[in-house]
Amino acid sequence: MRVLVIGLGGVTNGGKTTLAEKLKKMLPKCDIISQDDFFKPESEVETDERGFKLYDVLDALYMDELVKSIRNWMKSPASSGVSTELQSPCDNLKNTDDVYILIVEGFLLYNYEPLNELWNRRYFLTLPYEECKRRRSTRVYQPADTPGYFDGHVWPMYLKYKNELEENASNIVYLDGTKSQEELLTSVYSDIIQELKKLME
């Protein structure tokens, strides 16, 4: 049995969840874990002096639980309830019977050291400031974004973590989140297929 662990990280509202769901339908035995499921309850998330809840930092998440979930999946992916029904033929890939794929999607995946030994492939979606702010303003969050939250907390944290990545990490594929969903899907899908082929050689 072989597993492929794919990271799909990057900017808020960059299209990570949509891309992950579409990939799941096209890849054999593919599962998704979402980092958003590991947020601490609001009462445990720190508030800064401006009254902003600091959600866009590692401390707002149960990161060790996320790592544990991924490791548990890697140990026995077949028992995770992963669908083995493939909705479209997988580029004539043979012998994928013992291969399982996990896509982990989230906004802060590559700045936490214990996660970095698990990835086979890492993607990072980017958006320019204006587009990101526009998309964010159309979404409803629990708790709701307070006035000034995007500029005061969300965007600065995104830039901070992205800069850290660019200084320290290699082997990250940066994706332009302004491209059409189809274009992004095509490029990531074909890249994962290459990775699968390597795994099966």
XYZ file of N, CA and C in Angstrom:
603
model
N 0.834 -1.198 0.000
C 0.000 0.000 0.000
C 0.873 1.254 0.000
N 0.524 2.191 -0.887
C 1.310 3.429 -0.970
C 0.382 4.625 -0.801
N 0.923 5.657 -0.177
C 0.103 6.853 0.019
C 0.809 8.077 -0.553
N -0.001 8.990 -1.020
C 0.488 10.258 -1.563
C -0.215 11.356 -0.767
N 0.564 12.200 -0.101
C -0.032 13.273 0.712
C 0.237 14.613 0.028
N -0.847 15.264 -0.352
C -0.781 16.508 -1.119
C -1.212 17.672 -0.232
N -0.415 18.720 -0.169
C -0.814 19.929 0.550
C -1.376 20.956 -0.425
N -2.519 21.517 -0.052
C -3.136 22.563 -0.874
C -3.350 23.762 0.044
N -2.351 24.628 0.082
C -2.372 25.739 1.029
C -2.509 27.078 0.333
N -2.427 28.138 1.149
C -2.410 29.463 0.557
C -3.445 30.415 1.109
N -3.624 31.465 0.361
C -4.383 32.637 0.797
C -5.857 32.319 1.079
N -6.436 33.052 2.027
C -7.865 32.938 2.312
C -8.671 33.258 1.050
N -9.708 32.500 0.806
C -10.567 32.680 -0.377
C -9.837 32.493 -1.703
N -8.767 31.709 -1.678
C -7.996 31.484 -2.892
C -8.536 30.366 -3.765
N -9.524 29.609 -3.240
C -10.098 28.513 -4.028
C -9.606 27.137 -3.626
N -9.024 27.028 -2.441
C -8.437 25.758 -1.995
C -9.487 24.643 -1.884
N -10.591 24.942 -1.194
C -11.611 23.917 -0.952
C -12.242 23.451 -2.253
N -12.552 24.390 -3.126
C -13.155 24.055 -4.420
C -12.221 23.161 -5.224
N -10.950 23.529 -5.256
C -9.959 22.753 -6.004
C -9.817 21.349 -5.409
N -9.774 21.274 -4.083
C -9.646 19.970 -3.415
C -10.831 19.063 -3.763
N -12.034 19.620 -3.713
C -13.237 18.816 -4.014
C -13.226 18.321 -5.457
N -12.794 19.179 -6.379
C -12.759 18.771 -7.789
C -11.698 17.693 -8.032
N -10.545 17.841 -7.377
C -9.491 16.841 -7.521
C -9.949 15.487 -6.975
N -10.660 15.537 -5.858
C -11.135 14.297 -5.235
C -11.985 13.485 -6.204
N -12.768 14.177 -7.024
C -13.631 13.475 -7.968
C -12.846 12.856 -9.116
N -11.649 13.361 -9.362
C -10.886 12.907 -10.526
C -9.780 11.913 -10.186
N -9.417 11.827 -8.913
C -8.282 10.986 -8.535
C -8.741 9.691 -7.876
N -7.957 8.628 -8.030
C -8.350 7.357 -7.416
C -8.183 7.401 -5.900
N -9.116 6.828 -5.165
C -9.021 6.662 -3.711
C -8.481 7.908 -3.029
N -9.204 8.976 -3.194
C -8.734 10.276 -2.702
C -9.614 10.762 -1.553
N -8.977 11.244 -0.513
C -9.644 11.764 0.680
C -9.206 13.201 0.912
N -10.005 13.951 1.683
C -9.627 15.337 2.007
C -9.676 15.532 3.525
N -8.664 16.189 4.048
C -8.720 16.684 5.428
C -8.616 18.205 5.345
N -9.521 18.891 6.044
C -9.530 20.348 5.991
C -9.004 20.940 7.294
N -8.041 21.838 7.167
C -7.455 22.468 8.345
C -8.503 23.272 9.132
N -9.502 23.777 8.442
C -10.542 24.564 9.112
C -11.265 23.764 10.198
N -11.220 22.433 10.096
C -11.870 21.599 11.107
C -11.076 21.548 12.416
N -9.918 22.191 12.439
C -9.046 22.108 13.620
C -8.886 23.449 14.338
N -9.769 24.398 14.032
C -9.749 25.659 14.769
C -10.136 25.424 16.227
N -9.483 26.148 17.120
C -9.883 26.114 18.534
C -11.205 26.861 18.678
N -11.975 26.564 19.748
C -13.205 27.326 19.958
C -12.882 28.801 20.198
N -13.841 29.638 19.888
C -13.624 31.084 19.956
C -13.061 31.520 21.313
N -13.518 30.882 22.381
C -13.077 31.262 23.731
C -11.580 31.026 23.949
N -10.973 30.149 23.124
C -9.545 29.842 23.294
C -8.655 30.620 22.327
N -9.272 31.409 21.459
C -8.491 32.167 20.476
C -8.169 33.541 21.064
N -6.896 33.903 21.004
C -6.473 35.175 21.610
C -7.076 36.384 20.903
N -7.233 37.461 21.682
C -7.712 38.737 21.154
C -6.605 39.754 21.329
N -6.334 40.559 20.309
C -5.269 41.562 20.460
C -5.830 42.861 21.033
N -4.946 43.858 21.157
C -5.352 45.113 21.821
C -6.400 45.882 21.014
N -6.562 45.554 19.749
C -7.588 46.228 18.938
C -8.930 45.503 19.015
N -8.939 44.403 19.730
C -10.180 43.624 19.828
C -10.329 42.586 18.724
N -9.273 42.417 17.898
C -9.339 41.417 16.822
C -9.053 40.022 17.377
N -9.891 39.068 17.030
C -9.627 37.666 17.340
C -8.535 37.182 16.390
N -7.475 36.603 16.951
C -6.318 36.242 16.124
C -6.467 34.825 15.569
N -7.304 34.718 14.543
C -7.571 33.413 13.937
C -6.513 32.994 12.914
N -5.796 33.958 12.341
C -4.913 33.622 11.220
C -3.476 33.343 11.662
N -3.357 32.690 12.818
C -2.043 32.294 13.334
C -2.109 30.824 13.745
N -0.941 30.191 13.844
C -0.897 28.768 14.181
C -1.516 28.475 15.547
N -1.380 29.426 16.482
C -1.900 29.215 17.835
C -3.424 29.113 17.887
N -4.105 29.511 16.820
C -5.574 29.436 16.803
C -6.060 28.047 16.394
N -5.115 27.158 16.103
C -5.464 25.839 15.575
C -4.865 24.727 16.426
N -5.564 23.599 16.475
C -5.002 22.405 17.106
C -4.110 21.712 16.071
N -2.913 22.240 15.879
C -2.039 21.715 14.822
C -1.565 20.294 15.107
N -1.338 19.993 16.390
C -0.890 18.632 16.714
C -1.977 17.607 16.387
N -3.247 18.024 16.559
C -4.365 17.133 16.202
C -4.428 16.923 14.688
N -4.137 17.979 13.951
C -4.120 17.868 12.489
C -3.050 16.869 12.049
N -1.856 16.993 12.629
C -0.764 16.064 12.297
C -1.178 14.631 12.639
N -1.791 14.470 13.815
C -2.217 13.139 14.247
C -3.239 12.550 13.272
N -4.189 13.375 12.838
C -5.205 12.900 11.886
C -4.579 12.438 10.575
N -3.605 13.221 10.092
C -2.936 12.846 8.832
C -2.167 11.543 9.019
N -1.436 11.441 10.128
C -0.658 10.213 10.380
C -1.574 8.990 10.515
N -2.698 9.162 11.202
C -3.647 8.049 11.346
C -4.182 7.616 9.986
N -4.482 8.616 9.135
C -4.963 8.300 7.794
C -3.886 7.531 7.029
N -2.630 7.966 7.160
C -1.533 7.325 6.419
C -1.344 5.871 6.847
N -1.605 5.607 8.132
C -1.453 4.237 8.632
C -2.507 3.314 8.038
N -3.739 3.782 7.942
C -4.788 2.909 7.400
C -5.803 3.695 6.574
N -5.370 4.140 5.389
C -6.277 4.935 4.554
C -7.540 4.179 4.136
N -7.409 2.859 3.989
C -8.558 2.079 3.526
C -9.697 2.105 4.540
N -9.357 2.285 5.823
C -10.408 2.273 6.845
C -10.990 3.665 7.075
N -10.544 4.647 6.275
C -11.019 6.021 6.490
C -12.352 6.270 5.796
N -12.858 5.237 5.113
C -14.123 5.413 4.401
C -13.941 6.104 3.066
N -12.693 6.121 2.573
C -12.411 6.766 1.296
C -13.167 6.046 0.171
N -13.732 6.825 -0.710
C -14.485 6.252 -1.823
C -13.524 5.657 -2.843
N -13.830 4.453 -3.288
C -12.973 3.853 -4.309
C -13.607 3.987 -5.687
N -14.749 4.669 -5.726
C -15.394 4.914 -7.005
C -14.714 6.083 -7.703
N -14.205 5.842 -8.870
C -13.573 6.930 -9.621
C -14.575 7.441 -10.638
N -14.804 8.737 -10.615
C -15.855 9.264 -11.476
C -15.391 9.525 -12.906
N -14.068 9.529 -13.096
C -13.578 9.672 -14.470
C -12.299 8.864 -14.599
N -11.991 8.386 -15.797
C -10.795 7.563 -15.960
C -9.545 8.371 -15.640
N -8.594 7.708 -15.010
C -7.444 8.435 -14.476
C -6.239 8.360 -15.417
N -6.317 9.021 -16.538
C -5.186 9.084 -17.473
C -4.486 7.747 -17.708
N -5.299 6.697 -17.873
C -4.752 5.368 -18.153
C -3.731 4.891 -17.123
N -3.877 5.343 -15.894
C -2.939 4.870 -14.878
C -3.277 3.431 -14.524
N -2.276 2.575 -14.616
C -2.477 1.180 -14.243
C -2.013 0.991 -12.801
N -2.466 -0.066 -12.186
C -1.968 -0.488 -10.873
C -2.103 0.558 -9.780
N -3.197 1.308 -9.814
C -3.370 2.265 -8.711
C -4.151 1.627 -7.560
N -4.329 0.300 -7.628
C -5.165 -0.380 -6.630
C -4.678 -0.176 -5.199
N -3.354 -0.120 -5.013
C -2.858 0.000 -3.640
C -2.369 1.413 -3.336
N -2.819 2.385 -4.142
C -2.402 3.769 -3.917
C -3.564 4.592 -3.367
N -3.313 5.299 -2.290
C -4.309 6.179 -1.689
C -3.767 7.605 -1.667
N -4.653 8.555 -1.928
C -4.226 9.959 -1.991
C -4.963 10.757 -0.924
N -4.220 11.572 -0.197
C -4.837 12.470 0.775
C -4.518 13.910 0.380
N -5.562 14.719 0.262
C -5.358 16.153 0.051
C -5.651 16.854 1.373
N -4.674 17.595 1.857
C -4.879 18.390 3.072
C -4.977 19.831 2.619
N -6.125 20.474 2.899
C -6.267 21.850 2.434
C -6.424 22.787 3.619
N -5.759 23.942 3.510
C -5.831 24.912 4.595
C -4.952 26.119 4.323
N -5.116 27.139 5.139
C -4.422 28.402 4.866
C -3.048 28.470 5.522
N -2.762 27.566 6.483
C -1.479 27.617 7.204
C -0.885 26.224 7.330
N -0.450 25.669 6.219
C 0.002 24.282 6.251
C 1.511 24.127 6.312
N 2.253 25.081 5.793
C 3.683 24.830 5.582
C 4.583 25.565 6.565
N 3.999 26.176 7.576
C 4.807 26.917 8.549
C 4.877 26.159 9.876
N 4.448 24.927 9.852
C 4.444 24.102 11.070
C 5.328 22.894 10.796
N 6.490 22.872 11.455
C 7.550 21.923 11.114
C 7.096 20.451 11.094
N 6.348 19.971 12.110
C 5.983 18.539 12.092
C 5.173 18.113 10.860
N 4.519 19.061 10.209
C 3.763 18.708 8.995
C 4.687 18.557 7.789
N 5.807 19.250 7.823
C 6.604 19.355 6.598
C 7.295 18.068 6.173
N 7.345 17.092 7.095
C 7.947 15.816 6.684
C 6.922 14.879 6.042
N 5.675 15.318 5.987
C 4.612 14.422 5.498
C 4.251 14.630 4.028
N 4.599 15.785 3.471
C 4.112 16.106 2.117
C 4.873 15.360 1.023
N 4.129 14.880 0.024
C 4.756 14.445 -1.227
C 4.813 15.611 -2.207
N 3.791 16.468 -2.119
C 3.691 17.598 -3.054
C 3.002 18.743 -2.327
N 3.455 19.973 -2.584
C 2.865 21.136 -1.912
C 2.502 22.219 -2.924
N 1.265 22.690 -2.822
C 0.792 23.775 -3.686
C 0.382 24.944 -2.798
N 0.555 26.143 -3.336
C 0.236 27.351 -2.560
C -0.475 28.345 -3.473
N -1.744 28.602 -3.154
C -2.540 29.534 -3.961
C -2.319 30.966 -3.496
N -2.118 31.860 -4.455
C -1.918 33.273 -4.136
C -3.022 34.105 -4.790
N -3.266 35.278 -4.223
C -4.190 36.262 -4.807
C -3.629 37.644 -4.542
N -3.853 38.590 -5.449
C -3.489 39.970 -5.125
C -4.437 40.531 -4.060
N -3.955 41.516 -3.334
C -4.693 42.119 -2.212
C -6.139 42.468 -2.563
N -6.338 43.232 -3.649
C -7.689 43.713 -3.971
C -8.668 42.566 -4.208
N -8.212 41.572 -4.963
C -9.086 40.440 -5.287
C -9.403 39.622 -4.032
N -8.396 39.433 -3.200
C -8.603 38.672 -1.968
C -9.608 39.386 -1.065
N -9.447 40.712 -0.936
C -10.348 41.488 -0.082
C -11.780 41.441 -0.637
N -11.897 41.526 -1.953
C -13.218 41.481 -2.582
C -13.905 40.135 -2.294
N -13.163 39.041 -2.494
C -13.747 37.713 -2.260
C -14.105 37.519 -0.789
N -13.210 37.972 0.073
C -13.432 37.799 1.511
C -14.714 38.524 1.945
N -14.955 39.680 1.345
C -16.116 40.490 1.740
C -17.441 39.831 1.346
N -17.386 38.854 0.438
C -18.628 38.187 0.017
C -18.928 36.943 0.851
N -17.992 36.576 1.728
C -18.165 35.359 2.523
C -18.692 35.695 3.914
N -19.468 34.770 4.472
C -19.965 34.955 5.838
C -19.210 34.013 6.763
N -18.587 34.580 7.776
C -17.804 33.788 8.723
C -18.485 33.733 10.084
N -18.210 32.641 10.820
C -18.632 32.530 12.220
C -17.373 32.487 13.059
N -17.055 33.436 13.905
C -17.716 34.733 14.047
C -17.439 35.628 12.829
N -18.306 36.586 12.612
C -18.187 37.468 11.436
C -16.933 38.334 11.527
N -16.367 38.674 10.368
C -15.232 39.612 10.335
C -15.679 40.969 10.888
N -14.914 41.510 11.825
C -15.220 42.849 12.336
C -14.637 43.889 11.384
N -15.144 45.136 11.408
C -14.596 46.162 10.509
C -13.086 46.312 10.707
N -12.370 46.339 9.586
C -10.913 46.502 9.642
C -10.142 45.212 9.862
N -10.859 44.104 10.046
C -10.208 42.835 10.383
C -9.293 42.334 9.260
N -9.762 42.457 8.034
C -8.972 41.968 6.902
C -7.631 42.701 6.827
N -7.694 44.039 6.865
C -6.454 44.827 6.768
C -5.623 44.762 8.040
N -6.310 44.622 9.183
C -5.591 44.660 10.452
C -4.978 43.337 10.864
N -5.557 42.234 10.386
C -5.060 40.929 10.843
C -4.870 39.917 9.707
N -5.919 39.704 8.913
C -5.893 38.605 7.935
C -4.770 38.778 6.909
N -4.750 39.925 6.233
C -3.764 40.131 5.163
C -2.322 40.218 5.697
N -2.081 40.977 6.803
C -0.704 41.008 7.326
C -0.187 39.620 7.713
N -1.054 38.774 8.270
C -0.614 37.424 8.656
C -0.315 36.571 7.426
N -1.148 36.722 6.401
C -0.890 36.004 5.149
C 0.492 36.383 4.603
N 0.783 37.689 4.564
C 2.083 38.139 4.039
C 3.241 37.634 4.907
N 3.042 37.664 6.213
C 4.090 37.211 7.140
C 4.438 35.740 6.872
N 3.406 34.894 6.832
C 3.660 33.467 6.650
C 4.163 33.156 5.236
N 3.677 33.890 4.261
C 4.137 33.676 2.886
C 5.618 34.048 2.763
N 6.019 35.166 3.400
C 7.432 35.560 3.371
C 8.316 34.520 4.048
N 7.835 33.981 5.166
C 8.583 32.914 5.852
C 8.804 31.734 4.918
N 7.741 31.370 4.202
C 7.821 30.253 3.269
C 8.865 30.505 2.196
N 8.783 31.694 1.613
C 9.676 32.002 0.499
C 11.132 32.008 0.940
N 11.359 32.317 2.222
C 12.736 32.306 2.730
C 13.217 30.899 3.051
N 12.300 30.061 3.568
C 12.742 28.784 4.149
C 12.380 27.534 3.374
N 11.350 27.598 2.553
C 10.836 26.350 1.980
C 11.174 26.237 0.501
N 11.417 25.003 0.096
C 11.609 24.765 -1.338
C 10.534 23.771 -1.778
N 10.516 23.477 -3.045
C 9.558 22.499 -3.580
C 8.103 22.866 -3.325
N 7.791 24.143 -3.383
C 6.390 24.555 -3.300
C 5.992 25.061 -4.681
N 4.865 24.574 -5.175
C 4.355 25.047 -6.459
C 3.382 26.188 -6.178
N 3.721 27.394 -6.614
C 2.844 28.545 -6.403
C 1.815 28.617 -7.531
N 0.562 28.824 -7.151
C -0.532 28.863 -8.126
C -1.201 30.229 -8.083
N -1.531 30.750 -9.245
C -2.196 32.042 -9.354
C -3.705 31.856 -9.196
N -4.224 32.263 -8.033
C -5.632 32.061 -7.728
C -6.593 32.876 -8.575
N -6.063 33.795 -9.408
C -6.958 34.553 -10.292
C -7.255 33.776 -11.571
N -6.520 32.680 -11.802
C -6.790 31.873 -13.001
C -8.121 31.146 -12.829
N -8.685 30.696 -13.932
C -9.978 30.008 -13.864
C -9.811 28.691 -13.109
N -10.907 28.243 -12.498
C -10.870 26.988 -11.745
C -10.447 25.838 -12.642
N -10.906 25.869 -13.890
C -10.548 24.786 -14.813
C -9.047 24.752 -15.083
N -8.477 25.933 -15.254
C -7.046 26.026 -15.534
C -6.217 25.506 -14.351
N -6.625 25.922 -13.156
C -5.918 25.466 -11.949
C -6.055 23.960 -11.796
N -7.266 23.463 -12.004
C -7.530 22.034 -11.864
C -6.673 21.231 -12.840
N -6.630 21.674 -14.080
C -5.860 20.955 -15.106
C -4.385 20.885 -14.739
N -3.830 22.013 -14.285
C -2.387 22.015 -14.016
C -2.044 21.193 -12.775
N -2.862 21.286 -11.723
C -2.567 20.521 -10.505
C -2.817 19.026 -10.738
N -3.898 18.718 -11.432
C -4.216 17.319 -11.712
C -3.078 16.649 -12.491
N -2.611 17.303 -13.545
C -1.559 16.656 -14.350
C -0.256 16.527 -13.548
N -0.002 17.467 -12.654
C 1.181 17.395 -11.798
C 1.070 16.209 -10.826
N -0.119 16.023 -10.247
C -0.318 14.905 -9.311
C -0.192 13.565 -10.049
N -0.693 13.515 -11.279
C -0.576 12.280 -12.072
C 0.909 11.929 -12.281
N 1.724 12.946 -12.556
C 3.185 12.694 -12.699
C 3.756 12.130 -11.403
N 3.314 12.686 -10.299
C 3.772 12.242 -8.970
C 3.337 10.794 -8.718
N 2.117 10.467 -9.123
C 1.619 9.086 -8.984
C 2.464 8.113 -9.804
N 2.772 8.544 -11.010
C 3.587 7.672 -11.877
C 4.955 7.386 -11.247
N 5.543 8.438 -10.651
C 6.841 8.245 -9.968
C 6.704 7.258 -8.827
N 5.601 7.397 -8.086
C 5.368 6.543 -6.914
C 5.259 5.073 -7.335
N 4.732 4.849 -8.545
C 4.472 3.477 -8.961
C 5.614 2.862 -9.762
N 6.650 3.655 -9.989
C 7.773 3.103 -10.765
C 8.554 2.086 -9.950
